[in-house]
């Protein structure tokens, strides 16, 4: 199966080891990093969404205007925009970008963060609302006549989207969430289910759960894995860099008054990463959990460490489990994106092509 690479476009140059400097929305940086991904062979780039961050659709509108072929993965939280309006916003942008848009549905794992935008629902209620939201979005994208929809959270009468996505049958829907409430919704709606960078055993388990949930709807789902690769010319140099990243992360978190141990995150995805980190900083062949351990696995925080060849082999192990999309971003965001495009992505594509050419090799 084809392999897809997704990068990351931040609103400014920052990461766990780089405190933000300059404007919150640095338009020059957005342009520079978008063009680097475009030139580096990435298929898409994620633009994240947070309760205090610049708005993701707006950033993608600009990034699409300064790139030629790069696709985009727009992180989007259901519940804050009417689903009918969101469907038309995304369909409109799909036309202006010439079919380069995908949406990443993130229901939200932290009650405290959701309250910043006025959302006081429980997690179970949020996922139930997300399912209704996506019911309506998909009907807006595909219905050739007005439709009614009445649920617990939405009641629309004679809704209709005059603008349909340029992509057919519709815009790809990525979906994040590992809780018991999330998996049934993913089975019903996800085109691509997004996992954090978990152990191979954890990934195998989640893929089986999501496939079973999708089968109940007669659907098939593809899978994405998010990792923070740390590459260098030698394995020793790569692990040295990984250790330096952990030390720098601890230094900056302490300076900001943030925890570096004893975390109890509310969301299941982070809890699963901390379960992996409890096995040690090096798990499986070369899964690295050092930053996850000190940050409480706040987001995409595990990686693969080694030479480009070693990291490519590590990615291939996940490919064999059924993962066909890799979201990779570095701790030096711009420089790492350039390095991935030069040293890692072509190598993985070559290995996947060789693997797929072999007889009797089946993923998962």
Short mmCIF file of C-alpha atoms in Angstrom, two decimals:
data_model
loop_
_atom_site.label_atom_id
_atom_site.label_comp_id
_atom_site.label_asym_id
_atom_site.label_seq_id
_atom_site.Cartn_x
_atom_site.Cartn_y
_atom_site.Cartn_z
CA UNK A 1 0.00 0.00 0.00
CA UNK A 2 1.24 3.55 -0.61
CA UNK A 3 2.98 5.30 2.26
CA UNK A 4 2.15 8.89 3.20
CA UNK A 5 4.24 11.43 5.13
CA UNK A 6 2.78 14.29 7.12
CA UNK A 7 4.88 17.08 8.58
CA UNK A 8 4.01 19.93 10.91
CA UNK A 9 3.57 23.67 10.44
CA UNK A 10 3.63 25.66 13.66
CA UNK A 11 2.53 29.26 13.99
CA UNK A 12 6.06 30.22 15.05
CA UNK A 13 9.44 28.61 15.66
CA UNK A 14 8.99 26.77 18.95
CA UNK A 15 9.13 23.30 20.43
CA UNK A 16 9.93 21.57 23.71
CA UNK A 17 13.54 22.77 23.33
CA UNK A 18 12.87 26.15 21.71
CA UNK A 19 10.83 28.67 23.73
CA UNK A 20 8.65 30.87 21.51
CA UNK A 21 10.22 34.10 20.35
CA UNK A 22 8.69 36.93 18.39
CA UNK A 23 5.03 37.14 17.38
CA UNK A 24 2.55 34.42 18.29
CA UNK A 25 1.72 34.15 14.59
CA UNK A 26 4.93 34.56 12.60
CA UNK A 27 3.78 34.74 8.99
CA UNK A 28 7.33 34.62 7.61
CA UNK A 29 8.02 31.41 9.55
CA UNK A 30 4.76 29.82 8.40
CA UNK A 31 5.71 30.53 4.79
CA UNK A 32 9.25 29.24 5.22
CA UNK A 33 8.31 25.97 6.91
CA UNK A 34 5.43 25.34 4.48
CA UNK A 35 7.77 25.75 1.51
CA UNK A 36 10.33 23.45 3.16
CA UNK A 37 7.72 20.70 3.44
CA UNK A 38 6.59 21.32 -0.13
CA UNK A 39 10.14 20.94 -1.41
CA UNK A 40 10.95 18.02 0.91
CA UNK A 41 8.47 15.52 -0.50
CA UNK A 42 5.95 15.55 2.35
CA UNK A 43 2.42 14.64 1.28
CA UNK A 44 0.76 16.84 3.87
CA UNK A 45 1.52 19.05 6.85
CA UNK A 46 -0.51 19.20 10.05
CA UNK A 47 -1.65 22.55 11.40
CA UNK A 48 -2.62 22.09 15.04
CA UNK A 49 -5.49 23.59 17.01
CA UNK A 50 -5.55 24.74 20.62
CA UNK A 51 -7.82 26.79 22.84
CA UNK A 52 -5.40 29.74 22.78
CA UNK A 53 -3.57 29.25 19.47
CA UNK A 54 -3.99 30.94 16.08
CA UNK A 55 -6.83 29.36 14.13
CA UNK A 56 -5.88 26.37 11.97
CA UNK A 57 -8.07 26.98 8.90
CA UNK A 58 -6.70 30.51 8.61
CA UNK A 59 -3.10 29.30 8.72
CA UNK A 60 -3.78 26.66 6.06
CA UNK A 61 -5.41 29.22 3.78
CA UNK A 62 -2.16 31.17 3.74
CA UNK A 63 0.17 28.16 3.61
CA UNK A 64 -1.73 26.75 0.65
CA UNK A 65 -1.32 30.05 -1.20
CA UNK A 66 2.51 29.90 -1.00
CA UNK A 67 2.95 26.21 -1.88
CA UNK A 68 2.35 24.21 -5.03
CA UNK A 69 1.74 20.54 -4.22
CA UNK A 70 1.76 20.15 -0.43
CA UNK A 71 -1.46 18.90 1.13
CA UNK A 72 -2.71 19.97 4.54
CA UNK A 73 -4.20 18.26 7.58
CA UNK A 74 -6.35 20.77 9.44
CA UNK A 75 -6.81 19.98 13.14
CA UNK A 76 -10.43 20.78 13.95
CA UNK A 77 -12.49 20.52 17.13
CA UNK A 78 -16.18 19.77 16.65
CA UNK A 79 -18.67 21.77 18.64
CA UNK A 80 -17.40 25.32 18.27
CA UNK A 81 -18.51 25.88 14.67
CA UNK A 82 -21.86 24.72 13.33
CA UNK A 83 -21.23 21.53 11.33
CA UNK A 84 -23.02 22.90 8.28
CA UNK A 85 -20.77 25.97 8.26
CA UNK A 86 -17.60 23.94 8.88
CA UNK A 87 -18.49 21.65 5.97
CA UNK A 88 -18.82 24.64 3.63
CA UNK A 89 -15.65 26.29 4.95
CA UNK A 90 -13.62 23.15 4.29
CA UNK A 91 -15.24 22.51 0.90
CA UNK A 92 -14.52 26.10 -0.15
CA UNK A 93 -10.89 25.82 0.89
CA UNK A 94 -10.65 22.49 -0.92
CA UNK A 95 -11.44 24.32 -4.16
CA UNK A 96 -9.03 27.21 -3.56
CA UNK A 97 -6.25 24.75 -2.68
CA UNK A 98 -7.05 22.55 -5.68
CA UNK A 99 -7.94 19.52 -3.60
CA UNK A 100 -5.15 19.62 -1.02
CA UNK A 101 -7.24 19.65 2.18
CA UNK A 102 -7.85 17.00 4.83
CA UNK A 103 -9.42 17.47 8.27
CA UNK A 104 -8.17 15.96 11.52
CA UNK A 105 -11.03 15.63 14.01
CA UNK A 106 -9.86 16.08 17.61
CA UNK A 107 -12.69 15.89 20.13
CA UNK A 108 -10.54 17.08 23.05
CA UNK A 109 -9.15 15.22 26.03
CA UNK A 110 -8.70 17.94 28.66
CA UNK A 111 -11.82 19.32 30.33
CA UNK A 112 -9.93 22.39 31.53
CA UNK A 113 -8.78 23.33 28.05
CA UNK A 114 -12.21 22.80 26.53
CA UNK A 115 -13.72 25.16 29.10
CA UNK A 116 -11.54 27.98 27.75
CA UNK A 117 -13.73 27.94 24.66
CA UNK A 118 -16.91 27.56 26.68
CA UNK A 119 -17.37 23.80 26.33
CA UNK A 120 -18.51 22.11 29.56
CA UNK A 121 -19.60 18.72 28.22
CA UNK A 122 -18.17 15.49 29.60
CA UNK A 123 -15.82 13.42 27.44
CA UNK A 124 -18.57 10.91 26.64
CA UNK A 125 -20.88 13.74 25.62
CA UNK A 126 -18.19 15.32 23.45
CA UNK A 127 -17.67 12.11 21.49
CA UNK A 128 -21.42 11.66 21.05
CA UNK A 129 -21.59 15.22 19.73
CA UNK A 130 -18.64 14.55 17.41
CA UNK A 131 -20.48 11.63 15.84
CA UNK A 132 -23.52 13.80 15.12
CA UNK A 133 -21.26 16.59 13.87
CA UNK A 134 -19.62 14.30 11.33
CA UNK A 135 -22.97 12.85 10.28
CA UNK A 136 -24.01 16.36 9.25
CA UNK A 137 -20.67 17.39 7.73
CA UNK A 138 -20.63 14.33 5.48
CA UNK A 139 -24.24 14.94 4.39
CA UNK A 140 -23.40 18.56 3.55
CA UNK A 141 -20.53 17.29 1.41
CA UNK A 142 -22.50 14.63 -0.44
CA UNK A 143 -26.26 15.31 -0.41
CA UNK A 144 -27.73 16.53 -3.69
CA UNK A 145 -30.83 17.87 -1.97
CA UNK A 146 -31.68 19.57 1.34
CA UNK A 147 -31.82 17.29 4.37
CA UNK A 148 -33.09 17.31 7.94
CA UNK A 149 -31.12 15.97 10.89
CA UNK A 150 -32.24 15.76 14.50
CA UNK A 151 -29.99 14.43 17.24
CA UNK A 152 -29.24 15.14 20.86
CA UNK A 153 -26.86 17.99 19.98
CA UNK A 154 -27.88 19.21 16.53
CA UNK A 155 -31.18 19.87 14.83
CA UNK A 156 -30.91 21.19 11.29
CA UNK A 157 -33.82 21.69 8.93
CA UNK A 158 -33.42 21.63 5.15
CA UNK A 159 -29.64 21.96 5.38
CA UNK A 160 -27.76 22.01 2.10
CA UNK A 161 -24.25 22.77 0.96
CA UNK A 162 -24.20 24.32 -2.51
CA UNK A 163 -20.39 24.00 -2.58
CA UNK A 164 -19.15 20.42 -2.54
CA UNK A 165 -15.53 19.34 -1.99
CA UNK A 166 -13.34 19.22 -5.06
CA UNK A 167 -12.02 15.85 -3.84
CA UNK A 168 -14.32 12.93 -4.50
CA UNK A 169 -16.12 11.37 -2.84
CA UNK A 170 -15.19 13.87 -0.12
CA UNK A 171 -12.42 15.44 1.96
CA UNK A 172 -10.38 12.82 3.90
CA UNK A 173 -11.26 12.62 7.60
CA UNK A 174 -8.47 11.81 10.04
CA UNK A 175 -9.56 11.03 13.58
CA UNK A 176 -7.77 11.07 16.92
CA UNK A 177 -8.74 9.53 20.26
CA UNK A 178 -7.92 6.29 22.08
CA UNK A 179 -10.59 6.13 24.79
CA UNK A 180 -13.48 3.69 24.88
CA UNK A 181 -15.74 6.58 23.88
CA UNK A 182 -13.57 7.42 20.87
CA UNK A 183 -13.16 4.04 19.18
CA UNK A 184 -16.82 3.51 18.14
CA UNK A 185 -16.93 7.03 16.64
CA UNK A 186 -13.69 6.35 14.78
CA UNK A 187 -15.13 3.12 13.42
CA UNK A 188 -18.13 4.98 12.04
CA UNK A 189 -16.40 8.06 10.65
CA UNK A 190 -12.60 7.86 10.33
CA UNK A 191 -10.95 7.44 6.96
CA UNK A 192 -7.55 7.46 8.68
CA UNK A 193 -7.20 6.76 12.41
CA UNK A 194 -4.29 8.62 14.02
CA UNK A 195 -2.25 6.96 16.77
CA UNK A 196 0.46 8.43 18.96
CA UNK A 197 3.91 6.83 18.71
CA UNK A 198 3.15 3.82 20.85
CA UNK A 199 4.90 0.48 21.22
CA UNK A 200 4.36 -2.12 18.54
CA UNK A 201 2.17 -4.15 20.90
CA UNK A 202 0.01 -1.11 21.70
CA UNK A 203 -0.32 -0.22 18.02
CA UNK A 204 -1.29 -3.78 17.12
CA UNK A 205 -3.99 -3.73 19.82
CA UNK A 206 -5.47 -0.38 18.76
CA UNK A 207 -5.51 -1.28 15.08
CA UNK A 208 -7.48 -4.43 15.91
CA UNK A 209 -9.99 -2.44 18.00
CA UNK A 210 -10.55 0.19 15.33
CA UNK A 211 -10.84 -2.36 12.53
CA UNK A 212 -13.47 -4.23 14.53
CA UNK A 213 -15.40 -1.00 15.17
CA UNK A 214 -15.23 -0.07 11.47
CA UNK A 215 -16.35 -3.54 10.38
CA UNK A 216 -19.63 -3.01 12.24
CA UNK A 217 -20.36 -0.25 9.70
CA UNK A 218 -19.01 -2.18 6.71
CA UNK A 219 -16.04 0.19 6.52
CA UNK A 220 -12.26 -0.07 6.30
CA UNK A 221 -9.89 2.40 7.96
CA UNK A 222 -6.27 3.32 7.26
CA UNK A 223 -3.85 4.13 10.08
CA UNK A 224 -1.43 6.96 10.87
CA UNK A 225 1.35 7.01 13.48
CA UNK A 226 2.87 10.19 14.97
CA UNK A 227 6.57 10.19 15.86
CA UNK A 228 9.45 12.58 16.54
CA UNK A 229 12.43 11.02 14.71
CA UNK A 230 15.92 11.92 15.93
CA UNK A 231 18.45 11.14 13.21
CA UNK A 232 22.19 11.60 12.86
CA UNK A 233 25.09 10.16 10.86
CA UNK A 234 25.79 7.53 13.55
CA UNK A 235 23.61 5.78 16.10
CA UNK A 236 25.80 7.09 18.91
CA UNK A 237 25.39 10.68 17.72
CA UNK A 238 21.62 10.23 17.41
CA UNK A 239 21.25 8.96 20.98
CA UNK A 240 23.50 11.77 22.21
CA UNK A 241 21.18 14.23 20.51
CA UNK A 242 18.14 12.52 22.06
CA UNK A 243 19.68 12.78 25.53
CA UNK A 244 20.43 16.47 24.92
CA UNK A 245 16.80 17.02 23.89
CA UNK A 246 15.57 15.51 27.15
CA UNK A 247 17.99 17.63 29.19
CA UNK A 248 16.96 20.80 27.37
CA UNK A 249 13.27 19.95 27.79
CA UNK A 250 13.71 19.49 31.53
CA UNK A 251 15.63 22.77 31.79
CA UNK A 252 12.95 24.77 30.00
CA UNK A 253 10.06 23.14 31.87
CA UNK A 254 11.66 23.87 35.23
CA UNK A 255 12.27 27.46 34.20
CA UNK A 256 8.58 27.75 33.30
CA UNK A 257 7.45 26.12 36.57
CA UNK A 258 6.12 22.99 34.82
CA UNK A 259 6.24 19.39 36.04
CA UNK A 260 8.96 17.02 34.91
CA UNK A 261 7.67 13.92 36.71
CA UNK A 262 4.64 12.47 38.49
CA UNK A 263 2.18 13.36 35.72
CA UNK A 264 -1.44 12.18 35.74
CA UNK A 265 -2.85 13.24 32.35
CA UNK A 266 -6.63 13.07 31.86
CA UNK A 267 -6.63 11.75 28.30
CA UNK A 268 -6.18 8.09 27.43
CA UNK A 269 -3.70 8.72 24.60
CA UNK A 270 -1.22 10.35 26.97
CA UNK A 271 -1.78 7.65 29.57
CA UNK A 272 -0.88 5.00 27.00
CA UNK A 273 2.34 6.81 26.09
CA UNK A 274 3.29 7.00 29.77
CA UNK A 275 2.66 3.26 30.04
CA UNK A 276 5.20 2.83 27.26
CA UNK A 277 7.60 5.23 28.99
CA UNK A 278 7.32 3.16 32.19
CA UNK A 279 9.08 0.36 30.29
CA UNK A 280 12.14 2.59 29.87
CA UNK A 281 13.44 5.34 27.62
CA UNK A 282 14.22 2.78 24.90
CA UNK A 283 11.43 0.35 24.00
CA UNK A 284 11.16 -2.22 21.18
CA UNK A 285 14.00 -1.75 18.69
CA UNK A 286 14.44 2.01 19.03
CA UNK A 287 11.24 3.66 20.27
CA UNK A 288 12.33 6.57 22.47
CA UNK A 289 10.09 7.80 25.30
CA UNK A 290 12.40 10.29 27.04
CA UNK A 291 10.45 13.47 26.28
CA UNK A 292 7.09 11.79 26.88
CA UNK A 293 8.24 10.85 30.40
CA UNK A 294 9.16 14.41 31.41
CA UNK A 295 6.25 16.21 29.69
CA UNK A 296 3.47 13.88 30.78
CA UNK A 297 3.15 12.77 27.15
CA UNK A 298 1.49 16.05 26.29
CA UNK A 299 0.88 15.41 22.62
CA UNK A 300 3.21 13.88 20.05
CA UNK A 301 6.25 13.18 22.23
CA UNK A 302 7.81 9.81 21.40
CA UNK A 303 10.26 9.10 18.60
CA UNK A 304 12.60 6.75 16.83
CA UNK A 305 16.34 7.33 17.26
CA UNK A 306 19.22 6.30 15.01
CA UNK A 307 20.71 6.79 11.58
CA UNK A 308 18.26 7.45 8.74
CA UNK A 309 18.60 3.80 7.75
CA UNK A 310 17.82 2.59 11.28
CA UNK A 311 14.84 4.92 11.70
CA UNK A 312 13.54 3.89 8.28
CA UNK A 313 13.68 0.24 9.36
CA UNK A 314 11.82 1.18 12.55
CA UNK A 315 9.08 2.84 10.50
CA UNK A 316 8.88 -0.24 8.32
CA UNK A 317 8.12 -2.36 11.40
CA UNK A 318 5.01 -0.23 11.96
CA UNK A 319 4.17 -0.38 8.26
CA UNK A 320 4.10 -4.15 8.57
CA UNK A 321 1.50 -3.77 11.35
CA UNK A 322 -0.80 -1.84 9.01
CA UNK A 323 0.35 1.78 9.39
CA UNK A 324 0.49 3.55 6.03
CA UNK A 325 0.83 7.19 7.17
CA UNK A 326 3.62 8.63 9.29
CA UNK A 327 3.31 12.04 10.91
CA UNK A 328 6.89 13.08 11.62
CA UNK A 329 8.08 16.33 13.15
CA UNK A 330 11.29 17.29 14.85
CA UNK A 331 12.37 19.19 17.91
CA UNK A 332 14.22 21.59 15.60
CA UNK A 333 11.11 21.97 13.45
CA UNK A 334 12.42 23.63 10.30
CA UNK A 335 15.87 22.03 10.16
CA UNK A 336 14.47 18.59 10.94
CA UNK A 337 11.81 18.91 8.23
CA UNK A 338 14.56 19.61 5.71
CA UNK A 339 16.60 16.65 6.98
CA UNK A 340 13.62 14.29 6.85
CA UNK A 341 12.89 15.29 3.28
CA UNK A 342 16.51 14.80 2.26
CA UNK A 343 17.56 11.74 4.27
CA UNK A 344 14.55 9.82 5.58
CA UNK A 345 11.45 10.08 3.39
CA UNK A 346 13.05 8.88 0.12
CA UNK A 347 14.64 5.97 1.96
CA UNK A 348 11.35 4.83 3.51
CA UNK A 349 9.54 5.09 0.18
CA UNK A 350 12.25 2.93 -1.39
CA UNK A 351 12.03 0.31 1.37
CA UNK A 352 8.23 0.22 1.18
CA UNK A 353 8.35 -0.26 -2.60
CA UNK A 354 10.80 -3.14 -2.13
CA UNK A 355 8.65 -4.66 0.61
CA UNK A 356 5.46 -4.42 -1.44
CA UNK A 357 7.19 -6.04 -4.41
CA UNK A 358 7.93 -9.20 -2.42
CA UNK A 359 5.41 -12.04 -2.77
CA UNK A 360 3.36 -13.23 0.21
CA UNK A 361 4.04 -10.20 2.42
CA UNK A 362 0.87 -8.83 4.00
CA UNK A 363 0.65 -5.87 6.36
CA UNK A 364 -0.80 -6.44 9.82
#
